[in-house]
Coordinates of C-alpha atoms in Angstrom, one line a residue:
M1 CA -10.8 -38.0 -49.4
G2 CA -8.2 -39.1 -46.8
Q3 CA -8.0 -39.2 -43.0
K4 CA -6.0 -36.5 -41.2
K5 CA -6.2 -37.9 -37.6
K6 CA -6.5 -41.3 -36.0
R7 CA -10.0 -42.6 -35.6
A8 CA -11.3 -44.2 -32.4
R9 CA -10.3 -47.8 -33.5
D10 CA -6.8 -46.6 -34.4
H11 CA -6.4 -45.9 -30.7
G12 CA -7.7 -49.3 -29.7
V13 CA -11.3 -48.1 -28.9
E14 CA -13.6 -50.9 -30.1
I15 CA -17.2 -49.9 -29.9
G16 CA -19.8 -52.7 -29.9
V17 CA -19.4 -56.3 -30.8
M18 CA -20.1 -56.4 -34.6
K19 CA -17.4 -56.3 -37.3
T20 CA -17.0 -53.1 -39.2
G21 CA -16.9 -52.9 -43.0
T22 CA -13.5 -52.6 -44.8
L23 CA -13.4 -48.8 -44.5
N24 CA -15.6 -48.5 -41.4
A25 CA -17.6 -45.9 -43.3
I26 CA -21.0 -45.4 -44.9
T27 CA -19.3 -46.0 -48.2
D28 CA -18.9 -49.6 -47.3
V29 CA -22.5 -49.9 -48.5
P30 CA -22.1 -50.8 -52.2
G31 CA -22.6 -47.9 -54.5
V32 CA -22.8 -45.2 -51.8
K33 CA -20.8 -42.0 -52.4
V34 CA -20.1 -39.0 -50.2
G35 CA -19.0 -35.5 -51.2
H36 CA -18.0 -32.4 -49.2
Q37 CA -17.7 -28.7 -50.0
T38 CA -15.8 -27.0 -47.2
L39 CA -16.1 -23.2 -46.8
I40 CA -13.3 -21.6 -44.6
K41 CA -12.9 -18.0 -45.6
R42 CA -11.6 -14.9 -43.8
D43 CA -12.0 -15.1 -40.0
N44 CA -15.8 -15.7 -39.9
V45 CA -16.9 -18.2 -42.5
R46 CA -16.8 -21.8 -41.1
T47 CA -19.4 -23.9 -42.8
G48 CA -20.1 -26.2 -45.8
V49 CA -22.1 -28.9 -47.5
T50 CA -22.0 -32.7 -47.3
A51 CA -23.8 -34.8 -49.9
I52 CA -24.7 -38.5 -49.5
L53 CA -25.7 -40.4 -52.7
A54 CA -27.5 -43.7 -52.2
H55 CA -26.4 -45.2 -55.5
E56 CA -24.4 -44.2 -58.6
G57 CA -27.3 -43.9 -60.9
N58 CA -30.0 -41.3 -61.5
I59 CA -31.7 -41.4 -58.1
F60 CA -34.7 -39.5 -59.3
Q61 CA -35.3 -42.2 -62.0
S62 CA -34.5 -45.0 -59.7
K63 CA -35.7 -44.0 -56.2
V64 CA -34.9 -45.9 -53.0
P65 CA -37.1 -46.8 -50.1
A66 CA -36.6 -44.4 -47.3
A67 CA -37.9 -43.3 -43.9
I68 CA -37.3 -40.3 -41.6
Y69 CA -37.5 -40.5 -37.8
I70 CA -37.6 -37.4 -35.6
G71 CA -35.8 -37.8 -32.3
N72 CA -36.4 -34.1 -31.4
G73 CA -38.0 -31.8 -34.0
F74 CA -36.3 -28.5 -33.3
G75 CA -34.9 -28.4 -36.8
K76 CA -35.5 -27.5 -40.5
L77 CA -35.4 -30.8 -42.4
A78 CA -36.7 -30.1 -45.9
G79 CA -38.5 -32.8 -47.9
I80 CA -39.7 -34.8 -44.9
S81 CA -43.4 -34.9 -45.7
Q82 CA -43.1 -36.6 -49.1
V83 CA -40.7 -39.2 -47.7
Q84 CA -43.2 -40.0 -45.0
E85 CA -46.1 -40.0 -47.5
L86 CA -44.5 -42.1 -50.3
G87 CA -41.8 -43.9 -48.5
N88 CA -39.0 -43.1 -50.9
L89 CA -36.0 -40.9 -51.6
E90 CA -35.4 -39.3 -55.0
T91 CA -32.4 -37.0 -54.5
P92 CA -29.0 -37.0 -52.8
I93 CA -29.2 -36.3 -49.1
I94 CA -27.8 -32.9 -48.4
L95 CA -26.5 -31.6 -45.0
T96 CA -25.5 -28.0 -44.4
N97 CA -26.2 -25.2 -41.9
T98 CA -29.6 -24.0 -40.7
L99 CA -30.0 -20.9 -42.8
S100 CA -28.6 -22.6 -45.9
V101 CA -31.4 -25.1 -46.3
P102 CA -33.0 -23.1 -49.1
M103 CA -29.7 -23.2 -51.0
G104 CA -29.5 -26.9 -50.3
I105 CA -32.9 -27.3 -51.9
Q106 CA -32.1 -25.1 -54.9
G107 CA -28.8 -26.7 -55.6
T108 CA -30.2 -30.2 -55.3
V109 CA -33.1 -29.4 -57.6
K110 CA -30.9 -27.9 -60.2
Y111 CA -28.6 -30.9 -60.1
T112 CA -31.5 -33.2 -60.5
L113 CA -33.1 -31.3 -63.4
N114 CA -29.8 -31.2 -65.2
L115 CA -29.4 -35.0 -65.2
P116 CA -30.0 -36.9 -68.5
E117 CA -33.5 -38.5 -68.6
N118 CA -34.9 -35.7 -66.3
E119 CA -35.6 -33.2 -69.1
N120 CA -39.4 -33.4 -68.5
V121 CA -39.3 -33.5 -64.6
R122 CA -41.3 -30.7 -63.0
S123 CA -41.3 -31.7 -59.4
V124 CA -38.3 -32.7 -57.2
N125 CA -38.4 -33.4 -53.5
A126 CA -34.9 -32.5 -52.2
V127 CA -34.1 -33.8 -48.7
V128 CA -31.9 -31.3 -46.9
G129 CA -30.9 -31.5 -43.2
E130 CA -29.1 -29.0 -41.1
T131 CA -27.5 -28.1 -37.8
N132 CA -26.8 -24.6 -36.5
D133 CA -23.1 -23.7 -36.8
G134 CA -23.7 -20.0 -35.8
Y135 CA -21.1 -20.0 -33.0
L136 CA -18.1 -20.4 -35.2
N137 CA -19.7 -19.4 -38.5
D138 CA -21.2 -16.1 -39.7
I139 CA -24.5 -18.0 -40.3
R140 CA -26.4 -14.8 -41.0
G141 CA -24.1 -14.1 -43.9
M142 CA -25.6 -17.2 -45.7
H143 CA -22.4 -17.9 -47.5
V144 CA -23.4 -21.3 -48.9
T145 CA -24.5 -21.0 -52.6
E146 CA -26.3 -23.4 -54.9
T147 CA -23.0 -23.9 -56.7
D148 CA -21.5 -25.2 -53.4
V149 CA -24.3 -27.7 -53.1
M150 CA -23.9 -28.9 -56.6
T151 CA -20.1 -29.1 -56.1
A152 CA -20.5 -31.3 -53.0
I153 CA -22.8 -33.6 -55.0
Q154 CA -20.4 -33.7 -58.0
N155 CA -17.4 -34.3 -55.6
A156 CA -19.1 -37.4 -54.2
Q157 CA -17.0 -40.5 -54.5
K158 CA -16.6 -44.0 -53.0
G159 CA -13.8 -44.9 -50.6
L160 CA -12.6 -43.1 -47.5
V161 CA -14.8 -40.4 -46.1
A162 CA -13.1 -37.2 -44.7
E163 CA -14.3 -36.6 -41.2
G164 CA -14.2 -33.8 -38.6
N165 CA -14.0 -30.2 -39.8
V166 CA -15.2 -30.8 -43.4
G167 CA -18.4 -30.1 -45.3
A168 CA -21.4 -29.6 -43.2
G169 CA -19.3 -30.4 -40.1
T170 CA -16.9 -27.5 -40.6
G171 CA -18.3 -25.2 -37.9
T172 CA -20.1 -27.6 -35.6
V173 CA -19.7 -28.2 -31.8
A174 CA -20.5 -31.3 -29.9
F175 CA -20.4 -32.0 -26.1
G176 CA -18.6 -28.6 -25.7
F177 CA -15.8 -29.7 -28.1
K178 CA -15.3 -29.4 -31.8
G179 CA -17.7 -31.7 -33.6
G180 CA -18.1 -32.4 -37.3
I181 CA -18.7 -35.2 -39.8
G182 CA -18.2 -38.8 -38.6
T183 CA -18.9 -42.2 -40.1
S184 CA -18.9 -45.9 -39.4
S185 CA -20.2 -49.2 -40.6
R186 CA -21.1 -52.7 -39.5
L187 CA -21.1 -55.9 -41.5
L188 CA -23.5 -58.7 -40.6
P189 CA -22.2 -62.2 -40.8
K190 CA -23.3 -64.3 -43.8
S191 CA -25.5 -66.4 -41.5
L192 CA -27.5 -63.2 -40.8
G193 CA -27.6 -62.1 -44.5
G194 CA -24.2 -60.5 -44.9
Y195 CA -25.7 -57.0 -45.2
T196 CA -23.9 -53.8 -44.5
V197 CA -25.1 -50.9 -42.5
G198 CA -23.4 -47.5 -42.9
V199 CA -23.9 -44.4 -40.9
L200 CA -22.8 -40.8 -41.4
V201 CA -23.4 -38.0 -38.8
Q202 CA -23.2 -34.3 -38.5
T203 CA -22.6 -33.7 -34.8
N204 CA -23.6 -30.4 -33.2
F205 CA -25.3 -31.4 -30.0
G206 CA -24.8 -31.7 -26.2
G207 CA -25.1 -34.0 -23.3
V208 CA -22.7 -35.9 -21.0
L209 CA -20.1 -37.5 -23.2
S210 CA -19.7 -41.2 -22.9
I211 CA -17.3 -43.2 -25.1
A212 CA -17.5 -47.0 -25.1
G213 CA -19.2 -46.8 -21.8
A214 CA -16.6 -44.6 -20.1
P215 CA -17.9 -41.4 -18.5
V216 CA -15.6 -39.1 -20.4
G217 CA -17.7 -35.9 -19.9
K218 CA -18.0 -36.5 -16.2
E219 CA -14.2 -37.2 -15.8
L220 CA -13.4 -34.1 -17.8
D221 CA -15.9 -32.0 -15.8
R222 CA -17.5 -31.0 -19.1
Y223 CA -21.2 -31.5 -19.1
P224 CA -24.4 -29.3 -19.0
F225 CA -26.4 -28.1 -16.0
R226 CA -23.4 -27.8 -13.6
N227 CA -24.9 -24.4 -13.1
A228 CA -28.0 -22.6 -14.1
I229 CA -26.6 -20.8 -17.2
E230 CA -25.3 -23.8 -19.1
K231 CA -27.3 -25.7 -21.6
S232 CA -26.8 -28.5 -24.1
D233 CA -28.9 -27.5 -27.1
G234 CA -27.8 -28.3 -30.6
S235 CA -28.6 -30.8 -33.3
C236 CA -27.5 -34.1 -34.9
M237 CA -28.2 -35.3 -38.4
I238 CA -27.9 -39.0 -38.8
V239 CA -28.0 -40.8 -42.2
V240 CA -28.3 -44.6 -42.2
L241 CA -27.9 -46.6 -45.4
T242 CA -28.0 -50.3 -45.9
D243 CA -28.1 -52.8 -48.7
A244 CA -30.6 -55.0 -46.8
P245 CA -33.9 -55.2 -48.8
L246 CA -36.1 -53.1 -46.5
D247 CA -39.3 -51.2 -47.2
A248 CA -40.2 -47.8 -45.7
R249 CA -41.9 -49.2 -42.7
Q250 CA -38.9 -51.3 -41.8
L251 CA -36.5 -48.4 -42.4
E252 CA -38.4 -46.3 -39.9
R253 CA -37.8 -49.1 -37.4
V254 CA -34.1 -49.0 -38.2
A255 CA -34.0 -45.2 -38.0
K256 CA -35.4 -45.3 -34.5
R257 CA -32.5 -47.4 -33.4
A258 CA -30.0 -44.7 -34.5
M259 CA -31.3 -42.5 -31.7
M260 CA -30.3 -45.3 -29.3
G261 CA -26.8 -45.0 -30.7
L262 CA -26.8 -41.2 -30.0
A263 CA -28.0 -41.9 -26.5
R264 CA -25.1 -44.3 -25.9
T265 CA -22.7 -41.3 -26.5
G266 CA -24.5 -39.3 -23.8
G267 CA -26.7 -37.2 -26.1
I268 CA -30.0 -36.2 -24.6
A269 CA -32.0 -34.7 -27.5
S270 CA -32.5 -31.5 -25.6
N271 CA -35.3 -29.0 -26.1
G272 CA -33.5 -27.0 -28.7
S273 CA -32.0 -29.9 -30.5
G274 CA -32.9 -31.0 -34.0
D275 CA -32.2 -34.7 -34.1
Y276 CA -33.3 -36.4 -37.3
V277 CA -32.5 -39.8 -38.9
V278 CA -32.8 -40.4 -42.6
A279 CA -32.7 -44.1 -43.4
A280 CA -32.7 -45.7 -46.9
S281 CA -32.2 -49.1 -48.5
T282 CA -29.9 -49.2 -51.5
A283 CA -30.8 -52.8 -52.5
E284 CA -31.3 -52.9 -56.2
S285 CA -34.3 -55.2 -55.8
M286 CA -36.1 -52.4 -53.9
R287 CA -35.5 -49.6 -56.4
I288 CA -38.6 -47.7 -57.4
P289 CA -38.7 -46.5 -61.0
Y290 CA -40.0 -43.0 -61.7
Q291 CA -42.3 -44.2 -64.4
T292 CA -43.6 -47.7 -64.9
R293 CA -46.6 -49.5 -66.3
E294 CA -46.4 -52.0 -63.5
R295 CA -49.3 -51.8 -61.0
L296 CA -47.7 -53.9 -58.3
D297 CA -44.4 -53.4 -56.4
S298 CA -41.9 -56.2 -56.7
G299 CA -39.0 -57.3 -54.6
D300 CA -38.6 -59.6 -51.6
V301 CA -38.5 -57.8 -48.3
L302 CA -36.6 -59.0 -45.3
K303 CA -38.8 -60.6 -42.7
N304 CA -39.4 -58.8 -39.4
D305 CA -37.8 -61.6 -37.5
A306 CA -34.5 -60.9 -39.3
M307 CA -34.4 -57.3 -38.4
S308 CA -32.7 -57.4 -35.0
P309 CA -29.1 -57.7 -36.3
L310 CA -29.7 -54.6 -38.4
F311 CA -30.9 -52.8 -35.3
L312 CA -27.8 -53.6 -33.4
A313 CA -25.6 -52.7 -36.4
T314 CA -27.3 -49.3 -36.6
I315 CA -26.9 -48.6 -32.9
E316 CA -23.2 -49.5 -32.9
A317 CA -22.4 -47.7 -36.2
T318 CA -24.2 -44.5 -35.0
E319 CA -22.3 -44.5 -31.7
E320 CA -19.0 -45.0 -33.4
A321 CA -19.7 -42.4 -36.1
I322 CA -20.3 -39.8 -33.4
V323 CA -17.2 -40.7 -31.6
N324 CA -15.2 -40.6 -34.9
S325 CA -16.5 -37.1 -35.5
L326 CA -15.0 -35.9 -32.2
F327 CA -11.7 -37.8 -32.7
A328 CA -11.2 -36.3 -36.2
A329 CA -12.2 -32.7 -35.4
E330 CA -9.5 -30.1 -34.8
A331 CA -9.7 -26.9 -32.7
M332 CA -11.1 -24.0 -34.6
T333 CA -11.4 -20.2 -34.2
G334 CA -14.2 -18.5 -36.2
N335 CA -16.8 -15.8 -36.1
N336 CA -16.4 -13.1 -33.4
E337 CA -13.1 -14.8 -32.5
H338 CA -15.0 -17.7 -30.9
T339 CA -12.7 -20.7 -30.3
V340 CA -13.8 -24.3 -29.8
N341 CA -11.1 -26.8 -28.7
A342 CA -10.8 -30.3 -29.9
L343 CA -11.4 -33.3 -27.7
P344 CA -8.3 -33.6 -25.5
L345 CA -7.3 -37.0 -26.8
D346 CA -4.4 -37.7 -24.5
R347 CA -6.6 -37.1 -21.5
V348 CA -9.5 -39.0 -23.0
L349 CA -7.3 -42.0 -23.8
E350 CA -6.2 -42.1 -20.2
I351 CA -9.9 -42.1 -19.1
L352 CA -10.7 -44.9 -21.5
K353 CA -7.9 -47.0 -20.2
K354 CA -9.0 -46.3 -16.7
Y355 CA -12.4 -47.7 -17.4
G356 CA -11.2 -50.6 -19.5
A357 CA -12.5 -49.2 -22.8
I358 CA -9.2 -49.7 -24.6
K359 CA -7.7 -53.1 -25.2
D360 CA -4.0 -53.4 -24.4

């Protein structure tokens, strides 16, 4: 999976103060893989599936601690109750469009049941998130199939993560421009544990766009509520993975900070927005076996006093992932001849220079 367009940092836009991982992607977290299935067909199908795998093994047999935080609950996130109740994740995380969540569940369940060691499994909690791509995509046609979901999972790999108009971000819109998939990471210094925090987003929401503190939306005169008929509804799915040894309670604290990263981009979690954060720890010491004779959990958990660097890392990586989704996305025409333009990068870069957000 390679990059098609320059990312924010390639243009000199440095968001935050912490160092990024080698790839500046969620796949900087060891073992994490991402896969896309992109559906662009005829003049009206603009959708897809993105799968995020917390580790390379059988996730059902070796579950990971997890938490979900709801920024605004106008959404259809499947699997949330079991994650909240048990504090773990047992499948890949699937992102798709609103009306394809059932297919997301079906494909993920079938994938899980087909894995070796899972022959006797009779219950699977698939975690499937969504945003509504119905402006560019014939969403009522429900074009995503269970095969598409399984293909996204099977396509998952380490390394560079394709961004913009791919997978679940194929038909999304953010801040009035073409949105999509974006990712970023932060690497804590060794003195703070040396942990990695990776974020992947599916952007399909509104607000007053801000990039590295510069009021881009205001300068472009593109923001909601300029008159009574405009609105900024939409959704943003945020996935946060880290190799820090965190339990479910601590992961919920991390997930909350991702919403602060969204806010730094100008997102407002509007009434009609489904803004969810799924956070999980990939640390091997925190894995939860499906079946065990042990009565007590094991594994050393990070102290609360050591959490603040992870909070900052999450905020910065979320902010940059959202910006990367906009920089990578390209203009698209779709259902009913609707067209959404890409972020006008030349003008945006001028604005960022004006406000000192780009280093010379």
